[in-house]
């Protein structure tokens, strides 16, 4: 039944059903169910239709949230889908994995004492339903252009740009070194946050719209960067950041100490049905092991929860700051705790024990000191506070830095920032090399899917302007 708006005063916030921890520990399926029609309409009707919607202001895509909430509440779901998909290339993905508590929902202003509107869950419901009802049509260009664009990287930044450029009529080829499309959506983020079918569905949709994919293609290796520049009228670099930050200390090189992404990629491949020798041999498999994960970000949370699902004997997360000062989402910490993960806050590794393989981590207790100029408190070890945690598998999840892109591309002229990310003009997304653009994590550093989508869309607009200006200039010659 169609709902009136402003229902938050008497209708409590209701999130979609969350599976019990005991049940979800046993598989890699998503932990949240989807709203049904009644639930989605009721929750959307809680919105107070703010004149200045802070939810939209704090959404990196400036989604027209109040509009699609109202249309959902009124049962006009196909129109809600049209509005939602106009600003977001992958609404069903953002609805699942955006940290809404820090973005749209965290800034929802319905009166104090009432919980925010469940924006993410409604966004997901709209597009999942649109796929089921056949409202999601393949991309159709109004005119076909003569020019082509090469995109390096099939993650959310590259895919969002591919969609927008294809819609403008360009021939779009996306190159990726992996064998599947999606970047971290397919091989980084585990299925319990984002089921793989959701990503595979978008791959098919892009192909149906005419985007060409060249997979198992390491640019700079098998195919040179220079050849892409020759082949295409513009090139977009959307390669993400993959260089794992290292741990130091005695024993840091022992077998059994592994990088987070190697571990997650192996697990994701295994759940996709691939045969993965490092999983079968036990090297990157937590089954029956005491697992210690070092780090406090979203990657660390994904590792601890993956280890639980693989049947680890125990899973401990060591983080040098406390719960309030961790970079990862508190919602994910709560989910991990419910699933049996032990968090040891204010603890940092000082040595890794073992002869032929790791058997334990010796850690020191830390305390938080005075804030520095950026406001972040220092962390200092407490003398004589060492303790040991048993470990057969240690996963390093301390964050990522960019790879050496000029080196990887054999293009020493390509300019970098002081952080090692690609340097681009903030308005045109173009690097110092004419016709070479960049977007996503390789420009921002490790960030979020929603920002990668935003950058991909904006870069596509800039590439369109560039190509059109080039062809006008050529015509005038
Ligand atoms: P990527 O997704 O990294 O894609 C880059 C692509 O480029 C990859 O497919 C790679 O194979 C390809 N590539 C790289 N070099 C080459 C080359 N030389 N030749 C060919 N191809 C190449 N964000 C959220 O919003 N919510 C989350 O819950 C979340 N969870 C995360 C969990 C983990 C474990 C990690 C690591 C990140 C998470 N993030 C999350 C961050 C998010 O995944 C990234 O910010 C986002 O994927 C960046 O998109 P991108 O397109 O720039 O790069
Ligand atoms: Fe919220 Fe992300 Fe959707 Fe924007 S894209 S409305 S931040 S869930
Ligand atoms: Fe609706 Fe909250 Fe956005 Fe206001 S801030 S428009 S109440 S979702």
Coordinates of C-alpha atoms and ligand atoms in Angstrom, one line a residue:
X1 CA 0.0 0.0 0.0
X2 CA 1.4 3.4 -0.9
X3 CA 2.6 5.3 2.1
X4 CA 2.5 9.0 3.1
X5 CA 5.9 10.5 4.1
X6 CA 7.2 11.8 7.4
X7 CA 6.3 8.6 9.2
X8 CA 9.4 8.6 11.4
X9 CA 7.5 10.0 14.4
X10 CA 5.6 6.7 14.9
X11 CA 7.3 4.2 12.7
X12 CA 10.6 2.9 14.2
X13 CA 13.6 2.2 12.1
X14 CA 13.7 -1.4 10.9
X15 CA 16.8 -2.8 9.1
X16 CA 16.4 -5.9 6.9
X17 CA 16.6 -9.2 8.7
X18 CA 20.2 -10.1 9.7
X19 CA 21.0 -13.8 9.8
X20 CA 22.0 -15.2 13.2
X21 CA 25.8 -15.4 13.8
X22 CA 25.8 -19.1 14.2
X23 CA 24.1 -19.6 10.8
X24 CA 26.2 -17.1 8.9
X25 CA 29.5 -18.4 10.2
X26 CA 28.9 -21.5 8.1
X27 CA 28.8 -19.9 4.7
X28 CA 29.8 -16.9 2.5
X29 CA 26.3 -15.7 1.8
X30 CA 25.3 -12.1 2.5
X31 CA 24.3 -11.6 6.1
X32 CA 21.5 -9.2 5.5
X33 CA 18.3 -10.2 3.7
X34 CA 16.5 -7.9 1.3
X35 CA 13.5 -5.7 2.3
X36 CA 10.2 -7.0 1.0
X37 CA 7.9 -4.5 -0.7
X38 CA 5.9 -3.6 2.5
X39 CA 9.2 -3.2 4.5
X40 CA 10.8 -1.0 1.8
X41 CA 7.7 1.2 1.4
X42 CA 7.3 1.6 5.1
X43 CA 10.9 2.5 5.8
X44 CA 11.1 4.9 2.8
X45 CA 8.1 6.7 4.2
X46 CA 10.0 7.6 7.3
X47 CA 11.9 10.3 5.3
X48 CA 10.9 13.9 6.2
X49 CA 11.7 15.2 2.7
X50 CA 14.2 17.8 3.9
X51 CA 14.4 21.0 1.8
X52 CA 18.2 20.7 2.2
X53 CA 18.9 17.0 2.3
X54 CA 22.1 16.4 4.2
X55 CA 21.9 12.7 3.2
X56 CA 22.4 13.7 -0.4
X57 CA 25.1 16.3 0.4
X58 CA 27.1 13.6 2.2
X59 CA 26.6 11.0 -0.6
X60 CA 29.7 11.2 -2.8
X61 CA 27.4 10.7 -5.8
X62 CA 24.9 13.4 -4.7
X63 CA 22.1 10.8 -5.1
X64 CA 18.6 12.3 -5.2
X65 CA 17.8 10.3 -2.0
X66 CA 14.6 12.1 -0.9
X67 CA 13.1 11.7 -4.5
X68 CA 13.7 8.0 -4.7
X69 CA 12.5 7.4 -1.1
X70 CA 9.3 9.2 -1.9
X71 CA 8.7 7.2 -5.1
X72 CA 9.4 4.0 -3.3
X73 CA 7.0 4.9 -0.5
X74 CA 4.4 5.6 -3.1
X75 CA 4.9 2.2 -4.8
X76 CA 6.3 3.9 -8.0
X77 CA 9.4 1.7 -8.0
X78 CA 10.2 1.8 -11.7
X79 CA 10.4 5.6 -11.5
X80 CA 12.5 5.3 -8.3
X81 CA 14.9 3.1 -10.2
X82 CA 15.2 5.6 -13.0
X83 CA 16.0 8.4 -10.5
X84 CA 18.4 6.2 -8.5
X85 CA 20.3 4.9 -11.6
X86 CA 20.7 8.4 -13.1
X87 CA 23.4 9.3 -10.5
X88 CA 24.8 5.9 -9.5
X89 CA 26.2 3.3 -11.9
X90 CA 25.9 0.5 -9.3
X91 CA 23.2 1.4 -6.7
X92 CA 22.7 -2.2 -5.6
X93 CA 26.4 -2.5 -4.8
X94 CA 26.6 0.8 -2.9
X95 CA 23.4 0.0 -1.0
X96 CA 25.3 -3.1 0.2
X97 CA 28.8 -1.9 1.0
X98 CA 28.9 1.8 1.5
X99 CA 29.8 2.8 5.0
X100 CA 26.4 4.5 5.3
X101 CA 26.9 5.4 9.0
X102 CA 29.7 7.7 7.8
X103 CA 28.0 9.0 4.7
X104 CA 24.3 9.3 3.8
X105 CA 22.6 7.7 6.9
X106 CA 25.1 9.2 9.3
X107 CA 23.9 12.6 8.1
X108 CA 20.2 12.0 8.0
X109 CA 18.6 14.7 10.0
X110 CA 15.3 13.3 11.1
X111 CA 14.8 14.6 14.6
X112 CA 17.1 13.7 17.4
X113 CA 16.1 10.5 19.2
X114 CA 14.8 8.9 16.0
X115 CA 17.1 6.6 14.0
X116 CA 18.1 7.5 10.5
X117 CA 16.2 6.4 7.4
X118 CA 17.7 3.0 6.1
X119 CA 18.8 4.6 2.9
X120 CA 21.3 1.9 1.8
X121 CA 18.9 -1.0 2.2
X122 CA 16.2 0.9 0.2
X123 CA 18.7 1.7 -2.5
X124 CA 19.7 -1.9 -2.8
X125 CA 16.0 -3.0 -2.8
X126 CA 15.1 -0.7 -5.7
X127 CA 17.8 -2.0 -8.1
X128 CA 17.6 -5.6 -7.1
X129 CA 13.9 -5.4 -7.9
X130 CA 14.6 -3.5 -11.1
X131 CA 16.8 -6.4 -12.3
X132 CA 14.1 -9.0 -11.4
X133 CA 11.4 -7.0 -13.2
X134 CA 13.6 -6.5 -16.3
X135 CA 13.7 -2.7 -16.0
X136 CA 17.5 -2.7 -16.2
X137 CA 18.1 -2.4 -20.0
X138 CA 21.5 -2.7 -21.7
X139 CA 23.3 0.5 -22.4
X140 CA 22.2 2.0 -25.8
X141 CA 24.2 4.8 -27.3
X142 CA 22.2 7.4 -29.2
X143 CA 25.0 8.0 -31.7
X144 CA 28.1 5.9 -32.4
X145 CA 31.4 7.8 -32.3
X146 CA 34.4 7.0 -34.4
X147 CA 36.8 7.3 -31.4
X148 CA 37.8 4.6 -28.9
X149 CA 38.9 4.7 -25.3
X150 CA 41.1 2.1 -23.5
X151 CA 40.5 1.6 -19.8
X152 CA 43.1 -0.1 -17.7
X153 CA 41.4 -1.7 -14.7
X154 CA 38.0 -3.4 -14.4
X155 CA 37.3 -2.2 -10.8
X156 CA 34.4 0.2 -10.0
X157 CA 36.3 3.3 -11.3
X158 CA 37.0 1.7 -14.7
X159 CA 33.6 0.1 -15.0
X160 CA 31.7 3.4 -14.1
X161 CA 33.8 5.2 -16.7
X162 CA 33.2 2.4 -19.3
X163 CA 29.4 2.7 -18.8
X164 CA 29.4 6.5 -19.2
X165 CA 31.7 6.5 -22.3
X166 CA 29.7 3.7 -24.0
X167 CA 26.5 5.7 -23.4
X168 CA 28.2 8.6 -25.3
X169 CA 28.8 6.2 -28.2
X170 CA 32.6 5.5 -27.9
X171 CA 34.1 2.2 -28.5
X172 CA 35.3 1.1 -25.0
X173 CA 37.8 -1.6 -24.3
X174 CA 38.6 -2.5 -20.6
X175 CA 41.8 -4.3 -20.0
X176 CA 42.5 -6.2 -16.7
X177 CA 45.2 -8.5 -15.5
X178 CA 42.6 -10.7 -13.7
X179 CA 40.4 -13.3 -15.4
X180 CA 37.2 -11.8 -14.1
X181 CA 35.7 -8.3 -14.1
X182 CA 35.1 -6.3 -10.9
X183 CA 38.5 -5.5 -9.3
X184 CA 38.2 -5.5 -5.6
X185 CA 34.5 -6.0 -5.9
X186 CA 35.1 -9.6 -7.2
X187 CA 38.4 -10.6 -5.6
X188 CA 38.8 -8.3 -2.5
X189 CA 35.4 -7.9 -0.8
X190 CA 34.1 -11.2 0.5
X191 CA 30.7 -12.7 -0.4
X192 CA 29.2 -12.1 3.0
X193 CA 29.2 -8.4 2.2
X194 CA 28.7 -8.6 -1.5
X195 CA 27.6 -11.8 -3.2
X196 CA 29.6 -12.5 -6.4
X197 CA 26.5 -13.0 -8.6
X198 CA 25.8 -9.3 -8.1
X199 CA 29.1 -8.4 -9.6
X200 CA 28.9 -11.0 -12.4
X201 CA 25.5 -9.6 -13.3
X202 CA 27.0 -6.2 -14.0
X203 CA 29.8 -7.7 -16.1
X204 CA 27.2 -9.3 -18.3
X205 CA 25.2 -6.1 -18.5
X206 CA 28.2 -4.1 -19.6
X207 CA 29.1 -6.7 -22.3
X208 CA 25.5 -6.6 -23.5
X209 CA 25.9 -2.8 -23.8
X210 CA 28.9 -3.2 -26.1
X211 CA 31.8 -2.8 -23.7
X212 CA 34.7 -5.0 -24.7
X213 CA 36.8 -6.7 -22.1
X214 CA 40.3 -8.0 -22.6
X215 CA 41.1 -10.1 -19.6
X216 CA 44.4 -11.8 -18.3
X217 CA 46.0 -8.7 -19.8
X218 CA 48.7 -7.2 -17.6
X219 CA 49.3 -3.8 -19.1
X220 CA 53.1 -3.1 -18.9
X221 CA 53.7 -6.8 -19.2
X222 CA 52.0 -8.8 -22.0
X223 CA 50.6 -5.6 -23.6
X224 CA 52.6 -2.4 -23.5
X225 CA 51.2 0.9 -22.2
X226 CA 52.6 2.7 -25.3
X227 CA 50.6 0.4 -27.6
X228 CA 47.4 1.3 -25.8
X229 CA 48.1 5.0 -26.3
X230 CA 48.6 4.4 -30.0
X231 CA 45.5 2.3 -30.4
X232 CA 43.0 4.5 -28.5
X233 CA 42.1 8.2 -28.6
X234 CA 42.3 8.4 -24.8
X235 CA 43.4 6.0 -22.1
X236 CA 42.1 5.9 -18.5
X237 CA 44.3 4.4 -15.8
X238 CA 42.1 2.9 -13.1
X239 CA 44.4 0.3 -11.6
X240 CA 43.8 0.7 -7.9
X241 CA 46.4 0.3 -5.1
X242 CA 47.8 -3.1 -4.3
X243 CA 51.3 -2.8 -2.6
X244 CA 50.7 -4.2 0.9
X245 CA 52.3 -2.3 3.8
X246 CA 54.8 -4.5 5.5
X247 CA 55.3 -5.5 9.1
X248 CA 58.8 -5.5 10.6
X249 CA 60.4 -7.2 13.6
X250 CA 62.2 -10.5 14.3
X251 CA 60.6 -13.4 12.4
X252 CA 58.5 -11.2 10.1
X253 CA 59.6 -13.3 7.1
X254 CA 58.5 -16.7 8.5
X255 CA 56.3 -19.0 6.4
X256 CA 52.7 -18.7 7.6
X257 CA 52.8 -14.9 7.6
X258 CA 50.8 -13.8 4.6
X259 CA 49.5 -10.6 3.0
X260 CA 45.7 -9.9 3.4
X261 CA 44.9 -9.6 -0.3
X262 CA 46.6 -12.9 -1.2
X263 CA 44.5 -14.5 1.5
X264 CA 41.2 -12.8 0.4
X265 CA 41.8 -13.3 -3.4
X266 CA 42.4 -17.0 -2.7
X267 CA 39.2 -17.3 -0.6
X268 CA 37.1 -15.4 -3.2
X269 CA 38.4 -17.6 -6.0
X270 CA 37.6 -20.7 -4.0
X271 CA 34.1 -19.5 -3.3
X272 CA 33.7 -18.8 -7.0
X273 CA 34.5 -22.5 -7.7
X274 CA 38.1 -22.1 -8.9
X275 CA 40.7 -24.7 -8.1
X276 CA 43.2 -22.8 -6.0
X277 CA 46.4 -24.8 -5.0
X278 CA 47.3 -22.4 -2.2
X279 CA 43.9 -23.0 -0.6
X280 CA 44.0 -26.8 -1.1
X281 CA 47.6 -27.0 0.3
X282 CA 46.5 -25.1 3.4
X283 CA 48.9 -22.3 2.8
X284 CA 46.1 -19.7 2.5
X285 CA 43.4 -21.6 4.3
X286 CA 42.5 -20.9 8.0
X287 CA 40.7 -24.2 8.6
X288 CA 41.7 -25.7 12.0
X289 CA 44.3 -22.9 12.6
X290 CA 44.9 -20.2 15.3
X291 CA 44.7 -17.1 13.1
X292 CA 46.0 -13.7 14.1
X293 CA 45.1 -10.7 11.9
X294 CA 47.1 -7.5 12.3
X295 CA 45.3 -4.2 11.5
X296 CA 42.1 -2.4 12.2
X297 CA 40.7 -1.4 8.8
X298 CA 38.0 -2.9 6.6
X299 CA 40.5 -5.3 5.1
X300 CA 41.3 -6.7 8.5
X301 CA 37.6 -7.1 9.3
X302 CA 37.1 -9.0 6.0
X303 CA 40.1 -11.3 6.9
X304 CA 38.9 -12.1 10.4
X305 CA 35.4 -12.9 9.2
X306 CA 36.7 -15.0 6.3
X307 CA 38.9 -17.0 8.7
X308 CA 35.8 -17.7 10.9
X309 CA 33.9 -19.1 7.8
X310 CA 36.9 -21.2 6.8
X311 CA 36.7 -23.0 10.1
X312 CA 39.6 -21.5 12.1
X313 CA 40.2 -22.8 15.6
X314 CA 40.5 -19.2 16.9
X315 CA 40.6 -15.8 15.3
X316 CA 42.3 -12.8 17.1
X317 CA 42.6 -9.3 15.7
X318 CA 45.5 -7.2 17.0
X319 CA 45.1 -3.4 16.6
X320 CA 47.4 -0.8 18.1
X321 CA 44.7 1.7 18.8
X322 CA 41.4 1.3 20.5
X323 CA 37.9 0.6 19.2
X324 CA 36.9 4.3 19.0
X325 CA 40.1 5.1 17.0
X326 CA 40.0 2.2 14.5
X327 CA 39.6 3.1 10.7
X328 CA 37.3 0.2 10.0
X329 CA 33.5 0.3 10.2
X330 CA 32.1 -0.2 13.8
X331 CA 29.2 -2.1 12.3
X332 CA 31.7 -4.7 10.8
X333 CA 33.5 -5.0 14.2
X334 CA 30.2 -5.8 15.9
X335 CA 29.4 -8.4 13.2
X336 CA 32.9 -9.9 13.7
X337 CA 32.5 -10.0 17.4
X338 CA 29.1 -11.7 17.1
X339 CA 30.7 -14.3 14.8
X340 CA 33.4 -15.1 17.5
X341 CA 36.4 -12.9 16.7
X342 CA 38.4 -11.8 19.6
X343 CA 39.7 -8.2 19.4
X344 CA 42.8 -7.3 21.3
X345 CA 42.8 -3.5 21.3
X346 CA 45.9 -1.4 22.0
X347 CA 48.3 -4.1 21.1
X348 CA 51.1 -4.2 18.4
X349 CA 53.3 -7.1 17.3
X350 CA 57.0 -6.9 18.3
X351 CA 58.2 -10.3 17.1
X352 CA 57.0 -13.5 15.3
X353 CA 57.9 -16.8 16.9
X354 CA 58.7 -20.1 15.3
X355 CA 61.5 -22.0 13.6
X356 CA 60.3 -23.3 10.2
X357 CA 56.8 -21.7 10.3
X358 CA 55.1 -19.1 12.5
X359 CA 53.8 -20.5 15.8
X360 CA 53.0 -17.3 17.7
X361 CA 53.0 -13.5 17.8
X362 CA 54.7 -11.7 20.7
X363 CA 52.9 -8.4 21.1
X364 CA 53.2 -5.3 23.3
X365 CA 50.4 -3.4 25.0
X366 CA 50.1 0.2 23.8
X367 CA 48.7 3.4 25.2
X368 CA 47.3 6.4 23.5
X369 CA 49.3 9.7 24.0
X370 CA 48.6 13.3 23.1
X371 CA 47.1 14.3 19.8
X372 CA 49.5 15.5 17.0
X373 CA 48.9 18.4 14.7
X374 CA 46.3 16.4 12.7
X375 CA 44.4 15.6 16.0
X376 CA 45.3 11.9 15.9
X377 CA 46.7 10.6 19.2
X378 CA 50.1 9.1 19.3
X379 CA 50.5 5.4 20.2
X380 CA 53.3 4.4 22.5
X381 CA 54.4 0.9 23.8
X382 CA 54.0 0.2 27.5
X383 CA 57.4 -1.1 28.8
X384 CA 57.3 -4.7 30.1
X385 CA 53.8 -5.5 28.9
X386 CA 54.7 -8.2 26.3
X387 CA 52.4 -11.1 25.8
X388 CA 52.2 -14.0 23.3
X389 CA 49.3 -15.1 21.1
X390 CA 49.4 -18.6 19.6
X391 CA 49.3 -18.4 15.8
X392 CA 49.6 -20.9 12.8
X393 CA 48.5 -18.2 10.3
X394 CA 49.3 -14.5 10.6
X395 CA 47.5 -12.1 8.2
X396 CA 49.1 -8.7 7.5
X397 CA 46.3 -6.1 6.9
X398 CA 48.1 -2.8 7.4
X399 CA 46.8 -1.0 4.3
X400 CA 48.0 -0.5 0.7
X401 CA 50.2 1.8 -1.2
X402 CA 50.3 2.4 -5.0
X403 CA 52.6 0.3 -7.1
X404 CA 55.3 2.1 -9.1
X405 CA 53.1 3.0 -12.1
X406 CA 55.7 4.7 -14.2
X407 CA 57.9 1.6 -13.7
X408 CA 55.1 -0.9 -14.3
X409 CA 54.1 1.0 -17.5
X410 CA 57.7 1.6 -18.6
X411 CA 56.7 5.3 -18.9
X412 CA 59.1 7.2 -16.7
X413 CA 57.6 10.6 -17.7
X414 CA 54.3 9.8 -15.9
X415 CA 54.2 12.1 -12.9
X416 CA 53.3 11.0 -9.3
X417 CA 52.3 12.8 -6.2
X418 CA 54.4 12.6 -3.0
X419 CA 52.2 9.7 -2.0
X420 CA 53.1 7.7 -5.1
X421 CA 49.6 8.1 -6.5
X422 CA 49.1 9.3 -10.1
X423 CA 49.1 13.1 -10.4
X424 CA 46.1 14.4 -12.3
X425 CA 44.5 17.8 -12.9
X426 CA 41.6 17.8 -10.4
X427 CA 39.2 19.2 -13.0
X428 CA 40.2 17.3 -16.1
X429 CA 41.4 14.0 -14.6
X430 CA 44.3 14.2 -17.1
X431 CA 47.8 13.3 -16.1
X432 CA 50.8 15.1 -17.4
X433 CA 50.7 12.9 -20.5
X434 CA 48.2 14.2 -23.1
X435 CA 45.2 11.9 -23.5
X436 CA 46.1 9.8 -20.4
X437 CA 43.6 10.1 -17.6
X438 CA 43.4 8.4 -14.2
X439 CA 40.6 7.7 -11.6
X440 CA 39.8 5.8 -8.5
X441 CA 42.2 4.5 -5.8
X442 CA 45.3 5.1 -8.0
X443 CA 44.6 8.8 -7.7
X444 CA 43.0 9.0 -4.3
X445 CA 44.9 6.3 -2.5
X446 CA 42.9 3.4 -0.8
X447 CA 39.3 4.8 -0.6
X448 CA 35.8 3.6 -1.1
X449 CA 33.8 2.0 -4.0
X450 CA 31.4 5.0 -4.1
X451 CA 34.3 7.4 -4.6
X452 CA 35.7 5.2 -7.3
X453 CA 32.3 5.3 -9.1
X454 CA 32.1 9.0 -8.8
X455 CA 35.7 9.5 -10.1
X456 CA 35.0 7.1 -13.0
X457 CA 31.9 9.0 -14.0
X458 CA 33.6 12.4 -13.8
X459 CA 36.7 11.2 -15.6
X460 CA 34.4 9.9 -18.4
X461 CA 32.9 13.4 -18.8
X462 CA 36.4 14.9 -19.0
X463 CA 37.5 12.3 -21.6
X464 CA 34.4 13.1 -23.7
X465 CA 35.2 16.8 -23.6
X466 CA 38.9 16.1 -24.4
X467 CA 38.0 13.9 -27.5
X468 CA 35.4 16.4 -28.8
X469 CA 37.9 19.3 -28.4
X470 CA 40.5 17.2 -30.3
X471 CA 38.2 16.4 -33.1
X472 CA 37.1 20.1 -33.4
X473 CA 40.7 21.2 -33.5
X474 CA 41.5 18.6 -36.2
X475 CA 38.5 19.7 -38.3
X476 CA 39.6 23.3 -38.1
X477 CA 43.2 22.4 -39.4
Ligands
LIG1 P1 40.2 -1.7 -7.9 O1 38.9 -2.1 -7.5 O2 41.4 -2.0 -7.1 O3 40.4 -2.2 -9.4 C1 41.6 -2.0 -10.1 C2 41.7 -3.1 -11.2 O4 42.9 -2.8 -12.0 C3 41.9 -4.5 -10.7 O5 40.9 -5.3 -11.3 C4 43.3 -4.9 -11.2 O6 43.4 -6.2 -11.5 C5 43.5 -4.0 -12.4 N1 44.9 -3.7 -12.7 C6 45.9 -3.2 -11.8 N2 47.0 -3.0 -12.5 C7 46.8 -3.5 -13.8 C8 47.7 -3.6 -14.9 N3 48.9 -3.2 -14.9 N4 47.1 -4.1 -16.0 C9 45.8 -4.5 -16.1 N5 45.0 -4.4 -15.0 C10 45.5 -3.9 -13.9 N6 35.1 0.0 -0.2 C11 33.8 0.2 0.2 O7 33.2 1.2 -0.2 N7 33.1 -0.7 1.0 C12 33.7 -1.8 1.5 O8 33.1 -2.6 2.2 C13 35.1 -2.1 1.1 N8 35.7 -3.2 1.5 C14 37.0 -3.4 1.1 C15 37.6 -4.6 1.4 C16 38.9 -4.9 1.0 C17 39.5 -6.2 1.4 C18 39.6 -3.9 0.2 C19 41.0 -4.2 -0.2 C20 39.0 -2.8 -0.1 C21 37.7 -2.5 0.3 N9 37.0 -1.3 -0.1 C22 35.7 -1.1 0.3 C23 37.7 -0.3 -1.0 C24 37.3 -0.5 -2.4 O9 37.2 -1.8 -2.8 C25 38.2 0.3 -3.4 O10 38.2 1.7 -2.9 C26 37.7 0.3 -4.8 O11 37.6 -1.0 -5.3 C27 38.7 1.1 -5.7 O12 38.2 0.9 -7.0 P2 39.2 1.1 -8.3 O13 38.4 0.8 -9.5 O14 40.0 2.3 -8.2 O15 40.3 -0.1 -8.1
LIG2 FE1 24.4 6.2 0.7 FE2 26.4 5.1 -0.7 FE3 23.9 5.1 -1.6 FE4 25.3 7.4 -1.5 S1 25.8 5.6 -2.8 S2 23.1 7.0 -0.9 S3 26.5 7.1 0.4 S4 24.7 4.0 0.2
LIG3 FE1 15.0 12.1 4.3 FE2 17.0 11.9 6.2 FE3 17.6 12.7 3.7 FE4 16.1 14.3 5.3 S1 18.3 13.6 5.6 S2 15.8 13.8 3.1 S3 14.9 12.7 6.4 S4 16.8 10.7 4.3

